[in-house]
CSV table of C-alpha atoms in Angstrom, one decimal:
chain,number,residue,atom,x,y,z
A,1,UNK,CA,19.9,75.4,-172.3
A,2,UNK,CA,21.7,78.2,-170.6
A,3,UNK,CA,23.4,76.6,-168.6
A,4,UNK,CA,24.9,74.5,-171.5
A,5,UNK,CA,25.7,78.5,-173.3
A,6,UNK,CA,27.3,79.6,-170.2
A,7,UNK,CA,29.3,76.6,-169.6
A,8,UNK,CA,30.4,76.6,-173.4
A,9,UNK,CA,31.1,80.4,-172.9
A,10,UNK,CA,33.0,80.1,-169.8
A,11,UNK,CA,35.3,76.6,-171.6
A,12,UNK,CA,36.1,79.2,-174.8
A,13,UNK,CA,36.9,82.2,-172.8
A,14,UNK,CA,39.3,79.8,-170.7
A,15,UNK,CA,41.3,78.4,-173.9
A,16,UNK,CA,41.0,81.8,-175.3
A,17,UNK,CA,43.2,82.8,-172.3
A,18,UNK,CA,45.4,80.1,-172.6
A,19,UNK,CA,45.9,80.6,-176.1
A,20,UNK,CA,47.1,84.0,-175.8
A,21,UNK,CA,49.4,83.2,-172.9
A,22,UNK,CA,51.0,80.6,-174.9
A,23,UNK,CA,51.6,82.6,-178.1
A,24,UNK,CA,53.0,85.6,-175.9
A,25,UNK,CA,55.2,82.8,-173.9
A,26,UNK,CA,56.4,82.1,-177.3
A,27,UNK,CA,57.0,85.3,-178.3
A,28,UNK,CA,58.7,86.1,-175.5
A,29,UNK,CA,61.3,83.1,-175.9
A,30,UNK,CA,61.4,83.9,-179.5
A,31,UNK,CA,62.7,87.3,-178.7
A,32,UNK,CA,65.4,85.6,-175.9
A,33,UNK,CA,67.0,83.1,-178.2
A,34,UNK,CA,67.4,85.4,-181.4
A,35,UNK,CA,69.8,87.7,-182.5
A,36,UNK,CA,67.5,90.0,-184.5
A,37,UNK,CA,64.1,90.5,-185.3
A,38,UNK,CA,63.4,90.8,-188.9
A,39,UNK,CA,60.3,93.1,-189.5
A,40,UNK,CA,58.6,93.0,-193.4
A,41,UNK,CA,58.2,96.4,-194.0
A,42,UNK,CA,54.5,97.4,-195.4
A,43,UNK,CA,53.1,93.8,-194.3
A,44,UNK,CA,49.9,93.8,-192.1
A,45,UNK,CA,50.7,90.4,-190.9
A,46,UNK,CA,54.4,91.0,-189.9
A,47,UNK,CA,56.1,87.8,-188.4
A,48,UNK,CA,59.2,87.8,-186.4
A,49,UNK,CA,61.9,85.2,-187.7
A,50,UNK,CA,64.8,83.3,-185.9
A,51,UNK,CA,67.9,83.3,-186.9
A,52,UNK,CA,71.0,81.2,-185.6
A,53,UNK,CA,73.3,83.2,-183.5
A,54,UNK,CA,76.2,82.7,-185.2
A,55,UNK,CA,78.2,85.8,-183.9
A,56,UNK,CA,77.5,84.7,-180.3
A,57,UNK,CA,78.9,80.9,-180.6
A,58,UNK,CA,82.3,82.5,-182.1
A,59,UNK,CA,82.2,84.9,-179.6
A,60,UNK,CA,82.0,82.2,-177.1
A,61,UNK,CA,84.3,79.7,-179.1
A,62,UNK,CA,87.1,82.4,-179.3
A,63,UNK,CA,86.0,84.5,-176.1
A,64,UNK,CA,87.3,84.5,-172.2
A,65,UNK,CA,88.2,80.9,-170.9
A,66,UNK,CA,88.4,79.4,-167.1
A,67,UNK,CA,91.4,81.2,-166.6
A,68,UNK,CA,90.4,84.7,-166.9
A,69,UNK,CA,87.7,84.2,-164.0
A,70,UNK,CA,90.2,82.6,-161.9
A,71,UNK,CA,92.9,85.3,-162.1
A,72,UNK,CA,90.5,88.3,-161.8
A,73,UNK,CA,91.8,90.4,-165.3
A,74,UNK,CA,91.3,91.5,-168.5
A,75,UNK,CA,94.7,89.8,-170.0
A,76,UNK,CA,93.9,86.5,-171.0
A,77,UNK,CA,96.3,83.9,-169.2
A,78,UNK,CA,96.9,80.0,-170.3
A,79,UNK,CA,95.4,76.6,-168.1
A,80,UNK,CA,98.6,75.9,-166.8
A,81,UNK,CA,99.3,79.8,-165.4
A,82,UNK,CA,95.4,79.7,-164.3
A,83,UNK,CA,96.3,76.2,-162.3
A,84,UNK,CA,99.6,77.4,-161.1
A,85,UNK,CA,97.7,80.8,-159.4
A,86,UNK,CA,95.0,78.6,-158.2
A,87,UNK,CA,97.6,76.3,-156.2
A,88,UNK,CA,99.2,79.2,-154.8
A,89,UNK,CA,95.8,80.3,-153.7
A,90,UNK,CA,95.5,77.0,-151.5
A,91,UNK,CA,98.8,77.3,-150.2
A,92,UNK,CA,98.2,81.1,-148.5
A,93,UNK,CA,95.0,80.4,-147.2
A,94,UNK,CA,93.9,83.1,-144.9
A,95,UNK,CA,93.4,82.5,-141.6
A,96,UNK,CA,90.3,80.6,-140.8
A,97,UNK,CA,89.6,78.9,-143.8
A,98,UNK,CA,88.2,75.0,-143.1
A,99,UNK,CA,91.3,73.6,-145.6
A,100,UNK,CA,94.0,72.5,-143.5
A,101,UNK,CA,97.5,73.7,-144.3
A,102,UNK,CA,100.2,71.0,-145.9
A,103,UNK,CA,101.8,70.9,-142.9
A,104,UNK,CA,99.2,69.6,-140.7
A,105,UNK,CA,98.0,66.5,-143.1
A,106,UNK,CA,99.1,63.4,-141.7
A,107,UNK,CA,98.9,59.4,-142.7
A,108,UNK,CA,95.8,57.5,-141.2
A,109,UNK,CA,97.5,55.4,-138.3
A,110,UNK,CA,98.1,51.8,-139.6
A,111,UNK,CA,100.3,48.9,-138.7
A,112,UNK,CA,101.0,46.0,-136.8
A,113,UNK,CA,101.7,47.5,-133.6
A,114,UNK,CA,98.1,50.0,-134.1
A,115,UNK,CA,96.1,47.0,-134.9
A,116,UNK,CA,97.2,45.0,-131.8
A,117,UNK,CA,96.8,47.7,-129.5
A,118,UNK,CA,93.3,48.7,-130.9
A,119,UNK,CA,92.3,44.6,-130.3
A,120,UNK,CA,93.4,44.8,-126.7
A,121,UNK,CA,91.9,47.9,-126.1
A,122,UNK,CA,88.1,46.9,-127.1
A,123,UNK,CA,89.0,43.3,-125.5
A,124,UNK,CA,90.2,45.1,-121.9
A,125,UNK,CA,87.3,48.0,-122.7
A,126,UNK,CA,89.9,50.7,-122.3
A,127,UNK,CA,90.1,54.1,-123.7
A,128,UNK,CA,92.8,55.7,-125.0
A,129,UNK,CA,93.1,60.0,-125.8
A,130,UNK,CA,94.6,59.2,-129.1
A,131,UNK,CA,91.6,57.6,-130.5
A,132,UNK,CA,89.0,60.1,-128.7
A,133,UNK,CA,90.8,63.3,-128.9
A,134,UNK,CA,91.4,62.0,-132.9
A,135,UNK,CA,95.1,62.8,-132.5
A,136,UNK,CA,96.8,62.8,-135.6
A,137,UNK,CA,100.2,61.5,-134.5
A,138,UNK,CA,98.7,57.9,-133.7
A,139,UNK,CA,100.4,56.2,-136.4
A,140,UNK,CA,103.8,57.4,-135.5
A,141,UNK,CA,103.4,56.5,-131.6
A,142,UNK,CA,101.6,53.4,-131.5
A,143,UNK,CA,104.1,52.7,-134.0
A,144,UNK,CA,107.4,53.5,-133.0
A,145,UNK,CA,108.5,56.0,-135.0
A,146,UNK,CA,111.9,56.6,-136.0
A,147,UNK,CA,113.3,56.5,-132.6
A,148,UNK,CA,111.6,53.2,-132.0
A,149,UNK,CA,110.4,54.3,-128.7
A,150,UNK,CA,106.6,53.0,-128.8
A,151,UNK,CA,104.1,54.7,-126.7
A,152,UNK,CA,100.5,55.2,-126.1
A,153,UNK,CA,98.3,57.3,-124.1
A,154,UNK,CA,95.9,55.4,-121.6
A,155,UNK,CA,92.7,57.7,-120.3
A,156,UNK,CA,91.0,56.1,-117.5
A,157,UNK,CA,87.9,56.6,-115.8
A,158,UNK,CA,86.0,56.3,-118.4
A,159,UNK,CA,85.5,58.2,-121.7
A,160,UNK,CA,82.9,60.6,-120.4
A,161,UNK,CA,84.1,63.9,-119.1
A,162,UNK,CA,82.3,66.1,-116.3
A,163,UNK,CA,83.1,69.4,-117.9
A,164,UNK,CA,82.9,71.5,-121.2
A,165,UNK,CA,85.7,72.6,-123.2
A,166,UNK,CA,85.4,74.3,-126.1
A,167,UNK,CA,88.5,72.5,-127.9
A,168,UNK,CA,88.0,69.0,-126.4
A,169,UNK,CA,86.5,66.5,-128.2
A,170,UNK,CA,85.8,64.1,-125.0
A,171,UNK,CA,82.0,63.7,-125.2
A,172,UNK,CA,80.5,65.8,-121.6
A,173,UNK,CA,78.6,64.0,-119.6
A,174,UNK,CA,77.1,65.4,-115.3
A,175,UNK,CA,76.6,62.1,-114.0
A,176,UNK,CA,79.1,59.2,-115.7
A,177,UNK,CA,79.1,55.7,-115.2
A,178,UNK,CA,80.4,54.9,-111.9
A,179,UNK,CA,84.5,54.1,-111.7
A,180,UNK,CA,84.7,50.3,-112.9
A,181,UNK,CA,87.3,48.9,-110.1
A,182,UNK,CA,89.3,46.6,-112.0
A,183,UNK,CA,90.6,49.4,-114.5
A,184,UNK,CA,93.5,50.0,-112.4
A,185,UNK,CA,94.5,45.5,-112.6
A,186,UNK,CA,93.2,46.1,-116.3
A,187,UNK,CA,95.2,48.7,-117.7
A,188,UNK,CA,98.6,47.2,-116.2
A,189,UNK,CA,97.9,44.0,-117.6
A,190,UNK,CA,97.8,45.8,-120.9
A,191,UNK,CA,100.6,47.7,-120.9
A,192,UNK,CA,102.4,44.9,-119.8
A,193,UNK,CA,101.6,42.9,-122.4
A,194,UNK,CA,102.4,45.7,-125.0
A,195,UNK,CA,105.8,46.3,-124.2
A,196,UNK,CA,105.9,49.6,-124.6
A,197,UNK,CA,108.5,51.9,-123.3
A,198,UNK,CA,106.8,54.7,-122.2
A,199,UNK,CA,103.5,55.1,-121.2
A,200,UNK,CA,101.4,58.3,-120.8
A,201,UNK,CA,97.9,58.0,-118.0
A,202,UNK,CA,95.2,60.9,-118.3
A,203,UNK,CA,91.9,60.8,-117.7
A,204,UNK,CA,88.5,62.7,-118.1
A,205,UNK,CA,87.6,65.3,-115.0
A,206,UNK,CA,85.8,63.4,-112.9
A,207,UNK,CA,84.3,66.5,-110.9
A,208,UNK,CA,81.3,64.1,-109.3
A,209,UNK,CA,84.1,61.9,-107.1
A,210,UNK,CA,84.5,62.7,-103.5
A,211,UNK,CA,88.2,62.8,-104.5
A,212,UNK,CA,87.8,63.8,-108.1
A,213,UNK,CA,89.3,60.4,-109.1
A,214,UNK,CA,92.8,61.0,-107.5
A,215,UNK,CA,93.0,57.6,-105.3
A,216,UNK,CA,91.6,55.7,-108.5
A,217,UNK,CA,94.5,57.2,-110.7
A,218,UNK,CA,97.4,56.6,-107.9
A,219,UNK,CA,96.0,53.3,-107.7
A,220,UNK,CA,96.4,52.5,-111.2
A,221,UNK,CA,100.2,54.2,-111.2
A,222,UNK,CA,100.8,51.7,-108.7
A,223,UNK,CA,99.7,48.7,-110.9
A,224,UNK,CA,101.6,49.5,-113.5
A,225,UNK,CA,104.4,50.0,-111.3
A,226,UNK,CA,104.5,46.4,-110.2
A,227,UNK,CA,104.1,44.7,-113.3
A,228,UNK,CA,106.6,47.1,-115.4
A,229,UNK,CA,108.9,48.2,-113.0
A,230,UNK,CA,110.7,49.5,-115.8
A,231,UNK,CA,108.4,50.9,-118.1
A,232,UNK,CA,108.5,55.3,-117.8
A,233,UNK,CA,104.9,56.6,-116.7
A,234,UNK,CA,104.2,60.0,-117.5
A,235,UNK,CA,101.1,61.0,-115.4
A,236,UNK,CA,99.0,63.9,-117.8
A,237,UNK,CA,96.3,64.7,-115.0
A,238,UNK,CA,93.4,67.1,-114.3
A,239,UNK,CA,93.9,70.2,-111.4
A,240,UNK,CA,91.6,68.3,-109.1
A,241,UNK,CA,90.4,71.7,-108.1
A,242,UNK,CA,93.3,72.9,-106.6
A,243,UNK,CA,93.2,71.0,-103.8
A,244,UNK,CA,96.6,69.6,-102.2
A,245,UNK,CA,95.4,66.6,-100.5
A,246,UNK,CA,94.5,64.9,-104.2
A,247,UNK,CA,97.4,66.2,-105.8
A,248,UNK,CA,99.6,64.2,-103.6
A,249,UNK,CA,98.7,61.1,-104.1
A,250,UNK,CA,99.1,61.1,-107.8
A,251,UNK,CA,103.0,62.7,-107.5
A,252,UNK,CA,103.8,60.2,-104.9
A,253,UNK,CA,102.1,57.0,-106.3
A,254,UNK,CA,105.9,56.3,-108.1
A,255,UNK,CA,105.1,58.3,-111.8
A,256,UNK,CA,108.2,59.8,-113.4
A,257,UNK,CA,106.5,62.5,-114.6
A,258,UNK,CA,104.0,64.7,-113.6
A,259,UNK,CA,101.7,66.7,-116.4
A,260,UNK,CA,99.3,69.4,-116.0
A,261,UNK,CA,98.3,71.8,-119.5
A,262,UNK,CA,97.9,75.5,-119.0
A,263,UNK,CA,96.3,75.2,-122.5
A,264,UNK,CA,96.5,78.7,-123.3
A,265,UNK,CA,97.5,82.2,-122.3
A,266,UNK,CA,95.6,83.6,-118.9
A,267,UNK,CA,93.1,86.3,-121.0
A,268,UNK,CA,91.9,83.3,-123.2
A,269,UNK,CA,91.2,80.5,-120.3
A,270,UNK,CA,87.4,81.1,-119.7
A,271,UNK,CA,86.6,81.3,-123.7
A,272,UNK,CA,88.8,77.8,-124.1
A,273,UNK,CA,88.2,75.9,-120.9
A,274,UNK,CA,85.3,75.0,-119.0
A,275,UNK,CA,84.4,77.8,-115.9
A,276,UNK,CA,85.9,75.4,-113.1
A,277,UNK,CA,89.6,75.3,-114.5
A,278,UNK,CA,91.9,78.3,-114.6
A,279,UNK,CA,95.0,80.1,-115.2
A,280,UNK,CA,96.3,80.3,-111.2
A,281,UNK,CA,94.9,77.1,-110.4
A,282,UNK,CA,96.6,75.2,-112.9
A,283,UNK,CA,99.8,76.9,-112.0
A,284,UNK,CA,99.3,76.1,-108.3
A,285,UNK,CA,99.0,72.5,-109.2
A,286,UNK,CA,102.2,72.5,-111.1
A,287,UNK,CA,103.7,74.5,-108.3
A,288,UNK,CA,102.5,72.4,-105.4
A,289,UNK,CA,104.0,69.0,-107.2
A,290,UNK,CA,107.3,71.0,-107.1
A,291,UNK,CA,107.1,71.7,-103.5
A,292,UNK,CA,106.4,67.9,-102.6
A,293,UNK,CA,108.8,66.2,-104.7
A,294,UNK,CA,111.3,68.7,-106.2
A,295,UNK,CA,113.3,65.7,-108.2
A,296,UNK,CA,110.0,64.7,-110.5
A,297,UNK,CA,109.7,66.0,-113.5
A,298,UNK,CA,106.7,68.8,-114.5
A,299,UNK,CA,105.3,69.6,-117.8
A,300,UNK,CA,103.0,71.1,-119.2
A,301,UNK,CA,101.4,72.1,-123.2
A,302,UNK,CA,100.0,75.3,-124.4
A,303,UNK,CA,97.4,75.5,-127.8
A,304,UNK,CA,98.6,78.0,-130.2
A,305,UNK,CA,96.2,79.4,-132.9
A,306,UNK,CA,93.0,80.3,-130.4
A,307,UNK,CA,93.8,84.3,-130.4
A,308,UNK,CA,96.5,84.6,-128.1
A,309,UNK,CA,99.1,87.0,-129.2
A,310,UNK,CA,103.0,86.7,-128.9
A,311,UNK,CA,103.4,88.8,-125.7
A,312,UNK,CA,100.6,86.4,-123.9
A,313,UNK,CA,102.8,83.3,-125.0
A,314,UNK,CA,106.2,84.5,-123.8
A,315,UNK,CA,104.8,85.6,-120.3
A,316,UNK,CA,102.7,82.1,-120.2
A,317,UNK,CA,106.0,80.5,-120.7
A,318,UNK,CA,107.9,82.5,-118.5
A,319,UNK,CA,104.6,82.0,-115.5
A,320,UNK,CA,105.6,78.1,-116.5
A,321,UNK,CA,109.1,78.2,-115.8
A,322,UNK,CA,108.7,80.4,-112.5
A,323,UNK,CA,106.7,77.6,-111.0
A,324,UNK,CA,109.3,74.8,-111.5
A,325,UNK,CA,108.3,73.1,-114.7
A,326,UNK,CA,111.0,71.4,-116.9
A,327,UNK,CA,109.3,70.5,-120.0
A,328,UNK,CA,106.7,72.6,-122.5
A,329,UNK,CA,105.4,71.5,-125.5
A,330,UNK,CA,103.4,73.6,-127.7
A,331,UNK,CA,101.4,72.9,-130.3
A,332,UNK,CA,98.6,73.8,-133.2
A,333,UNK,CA,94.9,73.8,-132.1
A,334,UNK,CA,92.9,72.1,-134.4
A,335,UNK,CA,89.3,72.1,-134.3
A,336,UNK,CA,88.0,68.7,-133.8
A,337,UNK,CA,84.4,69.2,-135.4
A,338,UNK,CA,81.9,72.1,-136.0
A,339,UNK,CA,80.6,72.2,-132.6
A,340,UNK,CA,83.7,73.0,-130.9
A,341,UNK,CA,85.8,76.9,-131.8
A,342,UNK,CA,87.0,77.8,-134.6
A,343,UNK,CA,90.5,77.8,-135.3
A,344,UNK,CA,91.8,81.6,-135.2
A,345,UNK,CA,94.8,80.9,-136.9
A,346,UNK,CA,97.2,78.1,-138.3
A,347,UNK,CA,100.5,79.4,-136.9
A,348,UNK,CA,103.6,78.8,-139.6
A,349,UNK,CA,106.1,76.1,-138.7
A,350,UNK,CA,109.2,79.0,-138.7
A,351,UNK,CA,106.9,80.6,-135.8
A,352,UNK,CA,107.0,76.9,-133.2
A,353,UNK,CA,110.7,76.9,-134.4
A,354,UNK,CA,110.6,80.2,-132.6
A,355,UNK,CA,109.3,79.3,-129.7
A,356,UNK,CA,111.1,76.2,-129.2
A,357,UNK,CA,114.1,79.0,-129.4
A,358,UNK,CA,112.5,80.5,-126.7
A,359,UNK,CA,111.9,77.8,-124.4
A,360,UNK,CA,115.9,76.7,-124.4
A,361,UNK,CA,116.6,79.9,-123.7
A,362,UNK,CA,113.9,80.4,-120.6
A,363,UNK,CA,115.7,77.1,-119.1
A,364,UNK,CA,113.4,74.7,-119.8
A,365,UNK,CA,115.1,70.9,-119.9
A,366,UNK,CA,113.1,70.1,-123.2
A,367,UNK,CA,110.9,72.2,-125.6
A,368,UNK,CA,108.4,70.4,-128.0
A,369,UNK,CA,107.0,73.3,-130.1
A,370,UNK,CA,105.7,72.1,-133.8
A,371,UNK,CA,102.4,72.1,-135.5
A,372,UNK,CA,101.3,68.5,-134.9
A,373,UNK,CA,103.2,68.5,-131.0
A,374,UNK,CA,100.6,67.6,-128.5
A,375,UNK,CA,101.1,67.5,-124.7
A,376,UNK,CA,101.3,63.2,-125.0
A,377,UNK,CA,104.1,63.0,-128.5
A,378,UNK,CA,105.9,60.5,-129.1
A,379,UNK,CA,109.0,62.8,-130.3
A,380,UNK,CA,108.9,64.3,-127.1
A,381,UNK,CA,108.9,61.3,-125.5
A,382,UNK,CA,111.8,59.9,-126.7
A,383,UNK,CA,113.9,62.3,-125.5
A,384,UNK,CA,112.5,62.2,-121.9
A,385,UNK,CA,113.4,58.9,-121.6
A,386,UNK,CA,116.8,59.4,-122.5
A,387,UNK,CA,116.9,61.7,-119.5
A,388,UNK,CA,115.3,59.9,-117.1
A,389,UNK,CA,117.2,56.8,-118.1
A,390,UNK,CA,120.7,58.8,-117.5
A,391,UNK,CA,119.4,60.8,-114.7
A,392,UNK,CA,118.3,57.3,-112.7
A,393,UNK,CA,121.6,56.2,-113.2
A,394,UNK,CA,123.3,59.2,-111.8
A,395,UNK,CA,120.8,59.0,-108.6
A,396,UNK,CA,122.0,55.1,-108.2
A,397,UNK,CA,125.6,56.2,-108.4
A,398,UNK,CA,125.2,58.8,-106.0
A,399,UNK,CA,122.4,57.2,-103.3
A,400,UNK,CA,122.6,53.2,-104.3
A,401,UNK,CA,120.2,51.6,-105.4
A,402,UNK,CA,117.4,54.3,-106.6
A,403,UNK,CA,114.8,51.7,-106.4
A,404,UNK,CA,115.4,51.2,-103.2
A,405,UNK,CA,114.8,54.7,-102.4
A,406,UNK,CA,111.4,56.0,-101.3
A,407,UNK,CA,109.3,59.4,-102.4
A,408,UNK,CA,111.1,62.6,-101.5
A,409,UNK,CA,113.9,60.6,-99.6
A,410,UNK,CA,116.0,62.1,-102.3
A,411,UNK,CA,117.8,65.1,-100.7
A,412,UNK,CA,117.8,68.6,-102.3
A,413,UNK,CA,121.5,68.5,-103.4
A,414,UNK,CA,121.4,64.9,-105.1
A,415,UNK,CA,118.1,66.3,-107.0
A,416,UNK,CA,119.7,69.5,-108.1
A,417,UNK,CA,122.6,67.5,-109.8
A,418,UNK,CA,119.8,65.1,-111.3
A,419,UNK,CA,118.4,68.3,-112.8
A,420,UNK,CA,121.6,69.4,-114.2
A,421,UNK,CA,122.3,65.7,-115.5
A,422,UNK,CA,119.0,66.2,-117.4
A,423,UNK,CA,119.5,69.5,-118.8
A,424,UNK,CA,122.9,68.1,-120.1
A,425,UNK,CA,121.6,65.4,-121.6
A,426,UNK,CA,118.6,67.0,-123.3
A,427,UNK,CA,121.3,69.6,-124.5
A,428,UNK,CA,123.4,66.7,-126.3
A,429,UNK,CA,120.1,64.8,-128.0
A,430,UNK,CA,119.0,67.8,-129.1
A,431,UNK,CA,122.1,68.4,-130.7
A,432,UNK,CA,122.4,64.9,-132.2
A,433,UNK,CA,118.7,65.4,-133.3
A,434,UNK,CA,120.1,68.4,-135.5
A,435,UNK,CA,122.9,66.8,-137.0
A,436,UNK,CA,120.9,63.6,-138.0
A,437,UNK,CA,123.3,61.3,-135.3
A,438,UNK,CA,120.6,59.5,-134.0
A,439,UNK,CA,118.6,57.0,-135.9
């Protein structure tokens, strides 16, 4: 029997407790939602009542809008003003900021001339830098372009890269898949078979080689060579450590020209690059090409909008042209996905304008300099071969036949007048560029 009291005891105390949290909940919300509480004066059992809050939906009905958050003021301002101010917010983005400027938004690549090249690519399992670096001038060089000058960018050795850096979006990899020996036969047969007019050959490092890959890369070169004798090869290759005896064999295996990137200015190299490339080694590469072969071309591409400043680009261009190199490109880092460094700034189109200024001036035979320039663009490209095109014509007037002639049998003088040939004629397309002459 007492148990049954205290268990009865125990169940009315409990909803007791519950009772009186519910009616002070209830108060409590009462009190939130209404706009007065009306007290009968004298009454024992005094009630509070709701009322409608009329004055607040008015307020709110003829109060601030969207556009007096947006622009930060007490002065009311219309939609369209609010929408205007908001646009010209996206347009100044600070430096930084994850949207992408207008200037760097591009079409996806499409086309008959992308879709066959992607179709041989998978069937020939060959990789190209456009796809894996996600470059977003694709469309307009497997394409054509304007100039109708098609060109694509071949990286052999496979798609896994033996070092680290922090604005590459090659996947890394110690120990790749061994060499597969039927790229080189592969690769010409493609390019071949595209037609293209110029072709660009990079490659992943491939620091885990004996040779770092420089005999596989020649070898390819040469395959090309033979089965488009007159297709234009731009070699785009990694510093091989520095070491002369793999660096030859690449700028003597018959490539027109020879590319190397600086990437950026010397105090920014070990923050942007992996630890086993650097500022003087990439220079003595450059350098060392020059020596062996004065009449091939150089060239080389530095990232803008990592933190260099203006001083550190001028005396990166000025290291560039004291080593021999003809051609510069320079061009906006973007950063390829979260993992990788942020982009420091998105430098403004009048500021590449600049530089390209610069680079004419400094005595380089062609300066690419634009937001969306890479080291491999087609632009660039197009007006290369115009120079090699007139500059191999001037070499057969003056030695014969130029295909006749073998690496470095070229003597100093004739290769000196090529240079000026080529500085000529990059002069006049430039010009024609300008005034809309060419089509």
């Amino acid at each position: 029997m007492s148990t049954v009291l205290r268990y009865t005891a125990t169940t009315v105390g409990t909803s007791t407790v519950r009772a009186r949290a519910s009616l002070k909940a209830a108060v409590v919300a009462r009190r939130f939602l209404a706009s007065e509480i009306d007290i009968k004066e004298g009454s024992a059992d005094a009630k509070p009542t709701r009322r409608v809050r009329k004055e607040f939906a008015e307020k709110m009905k003829n109060g601030p809008g969207f556009g007096d958050f947006v622009s930060g003021t007490n002065e009311p301002i219309t939609p369209a003003e609010a929408t205007e101010r908001a646009a010209e917010q996206i347009q100044q983005r600070i430096p930084g900021n994850s949207r992408l400027p207008r200037w760097l938004k591009t079409d996806i690549p499409t086309g008959t001339n992308v879709s066959k090249i992607r179709r041989t690519l998978r069937d020939l399992k060959l990789h190209t830098v456009c796809e894996e670096a996600r470059c977003p001038n694709m469309s307009e060089c497997w394409g054509g372009g304007k100039h109708g000058t098609a060109t694509a960018t071949i990286m052999i050795m496979g798609d896994a890269c033996t070092r680290g850096c922090r604005f590459c979006s090659v996947k890394t990899n110690k120990t790749p898949s061994a060499l597969d020996v039927n790229e080189p036969q592969n690769v010409a047969t493609a390019l071949a078979a595209w037609g293209l007019d110029y072709i660009v050959l990079t490659s992943v490092d491939r620091d885990d080689l004996p040779d770092f890959g420089s005999n596989h890369f020649a070898t390819t070169v040469q395959q090309i060579r033979a089965r488009a004798p007159q297709m234009m090869i731009e070699c785009l290759t990694p510093d091989f450590q520095g070491r002369p005896e793999l660096i030859e064999p690449v700028a003597l295996s018959g490539l027109d020209v020879f590319a190397h990137n600086i990437e950026t200015v010397e105090s920014l190299q070990r923050m942007v690059r992996d630890y086993r490339a650097n500022y003087k080694q990439s220079m003595f590469v450059l350098e060392h090409v020059k020596k062996i072969k004065p009449t091939l071309l150089t060239k080389s591409s530095i990232m803008l909008g990592v933190g260099e400043t203006d001083e550190e680009v001028m005396q990166t261009m000025r290291d560039l042209r004291s080593v021999g190199v003809d051609i510069v490109t320079l061009g906006q880092y973007m950063r390829p996905t979260k993992r990788h460094m942020k982009v420091h700034e998105y430098v403004a189109p009048e500021k590449f304008k600049h530089w390209e200024q610069v680079g004419n001036e400094l005595g380089f035979i062609y300066t690419a300099s634009g937001p969306l320039v890479r080291s491999s663009y087609k632009a660039g490209e197009f007006f290369i071969s115009e120079i090699l095109r007139k500059r191999n014509a001037a070499a057969s007037a003056v030695v014969g036949d130029a295909s006749m002639a073998k690496p470095g049998e070229i003597s100093p003088d004739v290769g000196s007048n090529m240079r000026d040939i080529a500085a000529a004629v990059a002069t006049e397309e430039r010009k024609k560029s300008v005034t809309g002459d060419i089509a």
